[in-house]
PDB file of N, CA and C in Angstrom:
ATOM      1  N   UNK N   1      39.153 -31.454  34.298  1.00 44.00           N
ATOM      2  CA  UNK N   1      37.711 -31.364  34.418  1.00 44.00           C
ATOM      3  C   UNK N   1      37.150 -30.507  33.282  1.00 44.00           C
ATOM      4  N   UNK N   2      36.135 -31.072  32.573  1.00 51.00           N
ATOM      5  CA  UNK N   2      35.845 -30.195  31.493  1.00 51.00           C
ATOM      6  C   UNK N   2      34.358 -29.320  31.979  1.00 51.00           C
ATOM      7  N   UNK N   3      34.726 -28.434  31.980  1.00 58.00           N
ATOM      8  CA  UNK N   3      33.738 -26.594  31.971  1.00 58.00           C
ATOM      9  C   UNK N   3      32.526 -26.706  30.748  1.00 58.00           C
ATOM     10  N   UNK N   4      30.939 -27.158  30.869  1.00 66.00           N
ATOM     11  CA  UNK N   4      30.435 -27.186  30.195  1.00 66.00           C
ATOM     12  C   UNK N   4      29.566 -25.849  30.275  1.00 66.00           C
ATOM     13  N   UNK N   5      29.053 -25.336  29.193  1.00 77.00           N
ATOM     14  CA  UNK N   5      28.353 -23.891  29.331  1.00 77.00           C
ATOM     15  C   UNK N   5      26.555 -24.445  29.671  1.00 77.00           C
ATOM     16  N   UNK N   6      26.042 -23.011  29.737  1.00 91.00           N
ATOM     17  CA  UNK N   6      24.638 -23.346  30.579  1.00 91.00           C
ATOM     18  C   UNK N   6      23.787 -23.596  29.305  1.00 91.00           C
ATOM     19  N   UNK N   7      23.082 -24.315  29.345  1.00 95.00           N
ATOM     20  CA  UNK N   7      21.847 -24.510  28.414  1.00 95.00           C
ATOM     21  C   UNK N   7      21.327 -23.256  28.179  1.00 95.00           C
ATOM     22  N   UNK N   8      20.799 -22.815  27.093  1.00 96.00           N
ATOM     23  CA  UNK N   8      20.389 -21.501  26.417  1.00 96.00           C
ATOM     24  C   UNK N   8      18.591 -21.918  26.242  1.00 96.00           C
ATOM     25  N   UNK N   9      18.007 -21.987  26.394  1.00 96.00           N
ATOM     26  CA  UNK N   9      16.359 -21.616  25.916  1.00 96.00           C
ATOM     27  C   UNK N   9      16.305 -20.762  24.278  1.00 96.00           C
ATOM     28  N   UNK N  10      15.772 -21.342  23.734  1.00 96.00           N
ATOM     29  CA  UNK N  10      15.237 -21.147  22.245  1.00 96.00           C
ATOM     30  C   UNK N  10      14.418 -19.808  22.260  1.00 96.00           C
ATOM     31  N   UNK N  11      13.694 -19.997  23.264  1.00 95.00           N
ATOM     32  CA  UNK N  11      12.626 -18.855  23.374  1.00 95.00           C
ATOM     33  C   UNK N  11      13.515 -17.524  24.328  1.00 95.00           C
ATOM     34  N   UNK N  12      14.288 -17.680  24.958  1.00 96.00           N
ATOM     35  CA  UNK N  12      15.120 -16.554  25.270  1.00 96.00           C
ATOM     36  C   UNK N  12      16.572 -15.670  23.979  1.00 96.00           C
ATOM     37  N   UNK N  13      17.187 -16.459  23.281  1.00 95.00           N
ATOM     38  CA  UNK N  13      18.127 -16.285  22.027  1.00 95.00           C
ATOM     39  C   UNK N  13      18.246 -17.252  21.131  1.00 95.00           C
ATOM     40  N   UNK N  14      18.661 -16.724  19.802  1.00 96.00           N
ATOM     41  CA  UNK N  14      19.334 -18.247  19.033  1.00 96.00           C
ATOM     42  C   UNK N  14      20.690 -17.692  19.001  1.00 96.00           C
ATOM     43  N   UNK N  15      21.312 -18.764  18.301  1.00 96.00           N
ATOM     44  CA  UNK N  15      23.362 -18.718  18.563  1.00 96.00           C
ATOM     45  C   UNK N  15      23.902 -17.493  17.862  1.00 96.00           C
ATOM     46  N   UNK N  16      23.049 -16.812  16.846  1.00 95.00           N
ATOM     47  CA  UNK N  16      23.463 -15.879  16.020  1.00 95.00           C
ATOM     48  C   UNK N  16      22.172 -15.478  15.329  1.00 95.00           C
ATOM     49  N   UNK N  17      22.424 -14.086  14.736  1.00 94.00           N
ATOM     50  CA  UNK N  17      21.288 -13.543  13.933  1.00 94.00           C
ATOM     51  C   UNK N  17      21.723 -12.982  12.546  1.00 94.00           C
ATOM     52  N   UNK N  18      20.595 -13.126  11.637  1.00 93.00           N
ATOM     53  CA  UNK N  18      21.131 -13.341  10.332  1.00 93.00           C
ATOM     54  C   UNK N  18      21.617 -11.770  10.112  1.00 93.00           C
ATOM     55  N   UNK N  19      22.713 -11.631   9.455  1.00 91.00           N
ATOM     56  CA  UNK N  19      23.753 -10.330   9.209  1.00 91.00           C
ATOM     57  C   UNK N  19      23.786 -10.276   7.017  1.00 91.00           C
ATOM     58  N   UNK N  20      23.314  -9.218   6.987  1.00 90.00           N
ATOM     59  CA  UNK N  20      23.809  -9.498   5.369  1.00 90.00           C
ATOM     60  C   UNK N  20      24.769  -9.218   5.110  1.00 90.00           C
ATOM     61  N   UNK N  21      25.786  -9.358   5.719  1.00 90.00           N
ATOM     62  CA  UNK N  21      27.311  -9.139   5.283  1.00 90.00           C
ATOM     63  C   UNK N  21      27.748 -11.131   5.474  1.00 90.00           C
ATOM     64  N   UNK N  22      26.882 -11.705   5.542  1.00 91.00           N
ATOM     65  CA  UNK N  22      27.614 -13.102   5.879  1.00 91.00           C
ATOM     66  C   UNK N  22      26.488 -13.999   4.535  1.00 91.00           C
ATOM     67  N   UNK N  23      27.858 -14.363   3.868  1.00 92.00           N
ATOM     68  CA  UNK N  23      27.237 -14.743   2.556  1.00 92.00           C
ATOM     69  C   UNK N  23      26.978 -16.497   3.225  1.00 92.00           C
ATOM     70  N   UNK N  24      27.332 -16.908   3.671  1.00 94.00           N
ATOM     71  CA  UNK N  24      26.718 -18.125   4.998  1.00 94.00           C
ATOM     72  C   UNK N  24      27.996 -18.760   5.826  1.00 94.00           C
ATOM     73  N   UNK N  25      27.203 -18.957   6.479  1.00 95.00           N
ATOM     74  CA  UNK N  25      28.073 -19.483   7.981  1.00 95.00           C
ATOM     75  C   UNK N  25      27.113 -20.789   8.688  1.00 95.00           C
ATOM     76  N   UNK N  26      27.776 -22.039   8.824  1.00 96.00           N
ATOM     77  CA  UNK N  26      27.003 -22.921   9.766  1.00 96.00           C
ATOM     78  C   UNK N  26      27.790 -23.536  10.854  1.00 96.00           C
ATOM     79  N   UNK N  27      27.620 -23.278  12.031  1.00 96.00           N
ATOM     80  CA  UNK N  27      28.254 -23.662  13.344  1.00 96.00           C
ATOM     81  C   UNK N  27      27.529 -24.967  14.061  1.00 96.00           C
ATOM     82  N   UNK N  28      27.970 -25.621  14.639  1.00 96.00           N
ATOM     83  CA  UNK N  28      27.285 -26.757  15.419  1.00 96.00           C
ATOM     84  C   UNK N  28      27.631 -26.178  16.816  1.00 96.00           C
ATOM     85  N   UNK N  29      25.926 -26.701  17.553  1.00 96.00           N
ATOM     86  CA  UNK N  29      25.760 -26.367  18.727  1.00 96.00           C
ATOM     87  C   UNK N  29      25.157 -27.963  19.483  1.00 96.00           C
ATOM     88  N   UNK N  30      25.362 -28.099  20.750  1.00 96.00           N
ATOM     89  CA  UNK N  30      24.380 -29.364  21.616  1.00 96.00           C
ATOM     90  C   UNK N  30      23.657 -28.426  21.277  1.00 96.00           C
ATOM     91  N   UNK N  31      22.359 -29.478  21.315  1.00 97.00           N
ATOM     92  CA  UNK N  31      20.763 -29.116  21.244  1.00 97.00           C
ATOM     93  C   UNK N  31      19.906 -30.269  22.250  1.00 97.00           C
ATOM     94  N   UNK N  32      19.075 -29.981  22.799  1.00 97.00           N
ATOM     95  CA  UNK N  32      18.390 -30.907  23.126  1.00 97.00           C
ATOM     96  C   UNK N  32      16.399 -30.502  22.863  1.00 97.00           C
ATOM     97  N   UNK N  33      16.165 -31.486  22.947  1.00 97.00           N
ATOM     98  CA  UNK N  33      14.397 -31.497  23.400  1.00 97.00           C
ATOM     99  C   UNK N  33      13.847 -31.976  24.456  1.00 97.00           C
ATOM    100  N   UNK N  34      14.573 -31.836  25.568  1.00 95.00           N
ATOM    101  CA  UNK N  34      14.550 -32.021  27.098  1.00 95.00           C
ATOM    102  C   UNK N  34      14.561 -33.898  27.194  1.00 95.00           C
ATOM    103  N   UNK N  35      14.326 -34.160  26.087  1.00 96.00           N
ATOM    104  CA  UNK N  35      14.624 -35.530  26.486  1.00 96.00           C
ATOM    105  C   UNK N  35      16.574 -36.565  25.843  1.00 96.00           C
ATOM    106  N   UNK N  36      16.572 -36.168  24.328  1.00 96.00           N
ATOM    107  CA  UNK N  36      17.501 -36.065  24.124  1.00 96.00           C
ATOM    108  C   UNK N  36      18.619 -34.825  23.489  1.00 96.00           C
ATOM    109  N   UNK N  37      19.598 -35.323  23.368  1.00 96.00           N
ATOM    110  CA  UNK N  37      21.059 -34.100  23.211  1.00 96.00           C
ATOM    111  C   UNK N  37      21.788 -35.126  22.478  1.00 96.00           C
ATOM    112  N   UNK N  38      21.458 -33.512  20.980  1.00 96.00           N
ATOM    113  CA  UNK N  38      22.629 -33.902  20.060  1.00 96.00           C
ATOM    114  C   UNK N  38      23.381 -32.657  19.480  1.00 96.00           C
ATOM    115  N   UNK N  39      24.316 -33.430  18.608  1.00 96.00           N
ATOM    116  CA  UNK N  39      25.071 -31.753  17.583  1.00 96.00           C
ATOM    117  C   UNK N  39      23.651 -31.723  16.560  1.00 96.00           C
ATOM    118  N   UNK N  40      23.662 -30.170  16.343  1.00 96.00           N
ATOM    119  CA  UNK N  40      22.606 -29.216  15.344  1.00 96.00           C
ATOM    120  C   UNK N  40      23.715 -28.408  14.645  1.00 96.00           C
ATOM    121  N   UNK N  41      23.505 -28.021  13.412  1.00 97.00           N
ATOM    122  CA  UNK N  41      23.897 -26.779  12.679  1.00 97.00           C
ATOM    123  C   UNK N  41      23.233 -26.105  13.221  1.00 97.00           C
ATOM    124  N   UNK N  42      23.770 -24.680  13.126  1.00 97.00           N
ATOM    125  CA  UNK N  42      22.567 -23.688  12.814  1.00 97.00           C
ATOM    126  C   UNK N  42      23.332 -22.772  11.831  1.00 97.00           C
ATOM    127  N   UNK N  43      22.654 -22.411  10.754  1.00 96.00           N
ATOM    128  CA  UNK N  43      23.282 -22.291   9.625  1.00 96.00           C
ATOM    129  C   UNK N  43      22.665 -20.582   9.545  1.00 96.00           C
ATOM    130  N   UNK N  44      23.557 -19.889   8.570  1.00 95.00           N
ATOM    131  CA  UNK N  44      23.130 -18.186   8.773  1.00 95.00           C
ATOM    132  C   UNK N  44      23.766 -17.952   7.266  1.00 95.00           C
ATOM    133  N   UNK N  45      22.636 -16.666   6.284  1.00 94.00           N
ATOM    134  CA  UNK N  45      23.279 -16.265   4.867  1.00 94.00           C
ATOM    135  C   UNK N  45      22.777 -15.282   4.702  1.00 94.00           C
ATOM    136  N   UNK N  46      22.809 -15.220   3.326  1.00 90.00           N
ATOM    137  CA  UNK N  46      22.114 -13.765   2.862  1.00 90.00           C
ATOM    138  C   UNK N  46      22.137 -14.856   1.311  1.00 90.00           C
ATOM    139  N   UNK N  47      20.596 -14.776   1.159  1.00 78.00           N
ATOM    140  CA  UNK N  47      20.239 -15.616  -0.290  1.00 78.00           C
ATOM    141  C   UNK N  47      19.423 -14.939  -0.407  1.00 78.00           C
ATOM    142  N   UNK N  48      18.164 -14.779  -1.910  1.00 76.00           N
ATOM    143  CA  UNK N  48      16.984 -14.400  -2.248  1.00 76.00           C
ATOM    144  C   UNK N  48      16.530 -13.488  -1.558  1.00 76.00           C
ATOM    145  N   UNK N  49      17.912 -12.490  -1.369  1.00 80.00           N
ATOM    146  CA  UNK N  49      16.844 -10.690  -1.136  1.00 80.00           C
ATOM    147  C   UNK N  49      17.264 -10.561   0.385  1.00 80.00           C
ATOM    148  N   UNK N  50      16.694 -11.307   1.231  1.00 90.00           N
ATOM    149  CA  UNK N  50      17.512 -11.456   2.727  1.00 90.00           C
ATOM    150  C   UNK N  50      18.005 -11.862   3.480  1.00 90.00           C
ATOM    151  N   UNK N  51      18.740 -11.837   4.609  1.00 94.00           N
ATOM    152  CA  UNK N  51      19.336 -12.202   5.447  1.00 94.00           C
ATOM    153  C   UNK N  51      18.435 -13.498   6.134  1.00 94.00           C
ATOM    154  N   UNK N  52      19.092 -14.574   6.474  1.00 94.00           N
ATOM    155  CA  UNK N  52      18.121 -15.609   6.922  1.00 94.00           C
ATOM    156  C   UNK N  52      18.960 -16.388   8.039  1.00 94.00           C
ATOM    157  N   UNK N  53      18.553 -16.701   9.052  1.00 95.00           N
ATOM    158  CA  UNK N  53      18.953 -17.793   9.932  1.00 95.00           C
ATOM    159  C   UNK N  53      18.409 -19.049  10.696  1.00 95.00           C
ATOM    160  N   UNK N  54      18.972 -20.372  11.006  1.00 96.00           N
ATOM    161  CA  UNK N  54      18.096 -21.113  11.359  1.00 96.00           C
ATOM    162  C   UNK N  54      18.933 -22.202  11.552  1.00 96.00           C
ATOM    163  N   UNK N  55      17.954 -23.302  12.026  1.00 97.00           N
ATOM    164  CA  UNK N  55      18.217 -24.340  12.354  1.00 97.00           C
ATOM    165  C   UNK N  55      18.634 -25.365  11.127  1.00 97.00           C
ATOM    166  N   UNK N  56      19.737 -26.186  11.435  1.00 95.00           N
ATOM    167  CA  UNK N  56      19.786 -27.262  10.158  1.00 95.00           C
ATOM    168  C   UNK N  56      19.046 -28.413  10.406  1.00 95.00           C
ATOM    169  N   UNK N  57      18.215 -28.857   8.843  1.00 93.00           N
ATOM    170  CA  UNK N  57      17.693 -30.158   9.337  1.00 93.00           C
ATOM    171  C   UNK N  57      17.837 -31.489   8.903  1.00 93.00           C
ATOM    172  N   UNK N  58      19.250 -31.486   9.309  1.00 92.00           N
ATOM    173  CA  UNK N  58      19.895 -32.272   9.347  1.00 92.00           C
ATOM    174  C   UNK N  58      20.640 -33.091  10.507  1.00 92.00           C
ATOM    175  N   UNK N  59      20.183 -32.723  11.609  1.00 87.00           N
ATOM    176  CA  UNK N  59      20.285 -33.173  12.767  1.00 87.00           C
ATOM    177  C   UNK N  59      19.186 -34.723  13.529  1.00 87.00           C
ATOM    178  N   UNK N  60      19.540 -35.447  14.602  1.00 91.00           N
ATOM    179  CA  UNK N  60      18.292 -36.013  15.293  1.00 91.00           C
ATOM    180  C   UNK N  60      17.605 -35.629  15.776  1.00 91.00           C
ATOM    181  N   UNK N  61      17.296 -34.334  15.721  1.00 96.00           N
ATOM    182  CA  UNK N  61      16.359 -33.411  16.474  1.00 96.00           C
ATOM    183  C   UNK N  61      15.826 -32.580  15.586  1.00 96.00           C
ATOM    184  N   UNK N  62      14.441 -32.431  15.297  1.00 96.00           N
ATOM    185  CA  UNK N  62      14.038 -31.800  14.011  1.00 96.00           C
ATOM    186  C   UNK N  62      14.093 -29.718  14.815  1.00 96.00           C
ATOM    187  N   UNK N  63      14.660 -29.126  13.963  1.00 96.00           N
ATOM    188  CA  UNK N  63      14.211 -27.819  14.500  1.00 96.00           C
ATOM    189  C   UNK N  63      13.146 -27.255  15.108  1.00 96.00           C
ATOM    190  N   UNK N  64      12.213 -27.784  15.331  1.00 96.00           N
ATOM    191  CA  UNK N  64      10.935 -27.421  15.584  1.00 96.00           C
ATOM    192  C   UNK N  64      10.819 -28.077  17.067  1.00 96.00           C
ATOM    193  N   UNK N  65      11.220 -29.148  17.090  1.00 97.00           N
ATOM    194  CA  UNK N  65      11.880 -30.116  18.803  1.00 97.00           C
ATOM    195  C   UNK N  65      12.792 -29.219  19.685  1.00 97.00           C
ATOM    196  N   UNK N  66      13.693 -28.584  19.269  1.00 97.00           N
ATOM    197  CA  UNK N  66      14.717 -28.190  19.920  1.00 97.00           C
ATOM    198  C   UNK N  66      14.468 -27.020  20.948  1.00 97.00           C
ATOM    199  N   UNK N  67      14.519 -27.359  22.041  1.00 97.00           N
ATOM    200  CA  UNK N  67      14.417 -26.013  23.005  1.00 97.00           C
ATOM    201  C   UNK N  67      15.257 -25.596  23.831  1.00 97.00           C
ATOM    202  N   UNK N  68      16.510 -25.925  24.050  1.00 97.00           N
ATOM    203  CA  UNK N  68      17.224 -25.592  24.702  1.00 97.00           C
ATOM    204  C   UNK N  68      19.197 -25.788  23.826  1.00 97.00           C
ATOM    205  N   UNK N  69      19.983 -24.883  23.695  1.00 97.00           N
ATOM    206  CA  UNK N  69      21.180 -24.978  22.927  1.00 97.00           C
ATOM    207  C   UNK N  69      22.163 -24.765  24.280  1.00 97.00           C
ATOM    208  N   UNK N  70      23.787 -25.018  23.529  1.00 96.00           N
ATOM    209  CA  UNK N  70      24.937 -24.750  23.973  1.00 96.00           C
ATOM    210  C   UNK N  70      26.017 -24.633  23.335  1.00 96.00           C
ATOM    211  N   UNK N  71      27.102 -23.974  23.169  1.00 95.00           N
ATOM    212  CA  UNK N  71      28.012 -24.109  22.366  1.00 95.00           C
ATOM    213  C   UNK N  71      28.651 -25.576  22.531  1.00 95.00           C
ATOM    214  N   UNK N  72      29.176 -25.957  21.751  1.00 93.00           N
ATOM    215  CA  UNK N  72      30.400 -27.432  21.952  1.00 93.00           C
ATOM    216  C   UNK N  72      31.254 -27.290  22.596  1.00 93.00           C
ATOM    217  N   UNK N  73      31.652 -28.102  23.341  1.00 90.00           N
ATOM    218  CA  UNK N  73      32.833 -27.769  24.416  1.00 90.00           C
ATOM    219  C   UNK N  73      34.047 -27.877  23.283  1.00 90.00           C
ATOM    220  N   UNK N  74      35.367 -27.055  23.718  1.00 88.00           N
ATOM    221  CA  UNK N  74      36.580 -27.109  22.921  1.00 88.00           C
ATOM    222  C   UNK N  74      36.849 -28.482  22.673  1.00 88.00           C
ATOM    223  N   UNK N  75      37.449 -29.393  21.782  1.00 86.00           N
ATOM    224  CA  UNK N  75      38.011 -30.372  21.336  1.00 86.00           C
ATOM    225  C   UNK N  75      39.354 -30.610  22.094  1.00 86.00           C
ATOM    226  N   UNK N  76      39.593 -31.957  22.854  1.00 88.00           N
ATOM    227  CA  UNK N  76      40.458 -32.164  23.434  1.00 88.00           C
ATOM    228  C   UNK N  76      41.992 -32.252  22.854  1.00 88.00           C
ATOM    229  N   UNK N  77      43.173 -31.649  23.706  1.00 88.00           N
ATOM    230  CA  UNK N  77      44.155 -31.182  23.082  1.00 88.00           C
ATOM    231  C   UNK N  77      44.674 -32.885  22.540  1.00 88.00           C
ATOM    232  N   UNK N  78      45.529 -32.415  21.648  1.00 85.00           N
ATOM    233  CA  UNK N  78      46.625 -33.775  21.046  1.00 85.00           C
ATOM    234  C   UNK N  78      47.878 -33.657  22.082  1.00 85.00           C
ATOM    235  N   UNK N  79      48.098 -34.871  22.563  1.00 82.00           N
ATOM    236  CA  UNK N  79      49.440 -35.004  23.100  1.00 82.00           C
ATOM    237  C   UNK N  79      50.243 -36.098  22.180  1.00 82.00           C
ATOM    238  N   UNK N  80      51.423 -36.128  22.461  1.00 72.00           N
ATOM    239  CA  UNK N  80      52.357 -36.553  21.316  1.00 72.00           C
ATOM    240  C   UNK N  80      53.001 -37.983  22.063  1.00 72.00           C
TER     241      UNK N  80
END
């Protein structure tokens, strides 16, 4: 049975906050806009002076749509 985590609200946290020790980092999260759910980056650096974090828009869900996240569930094991 796979253990899915709780939907996160946009307006309560995002997945990470920009750190200037992280010259960039982009993780994929589910995202939805209460109607559909897809994978999002959300991408994090330190470019042009500061620390920055955000949504990638490069997803089916434009950043500005997205209100609710989750991490990805683990990737199912390989059996042989």
């Amino acid at each position: 049975m796979i253990e899915m985590s709780e939907w996160i609200s946009v307006s309560d946290r995002l997945p990470a906050k920009p750190e200037p020790e992280i010259i960039f980092d982009s993780v994929g999260y589910l995202v939805s806009d209460g109607d559909r759910v897809c994978v999002v980056r959300f991408d994090r650096g330190h470019g042009c002076g500061k620390p920055w974090a955000e949504w990638n828009t490069y997803g089916d869900i434009a950043p500005r749509e997205i209100t609710h996240w989750q991490p990805l569930p683990p990737p199912p094991e390989q059996t042989a």
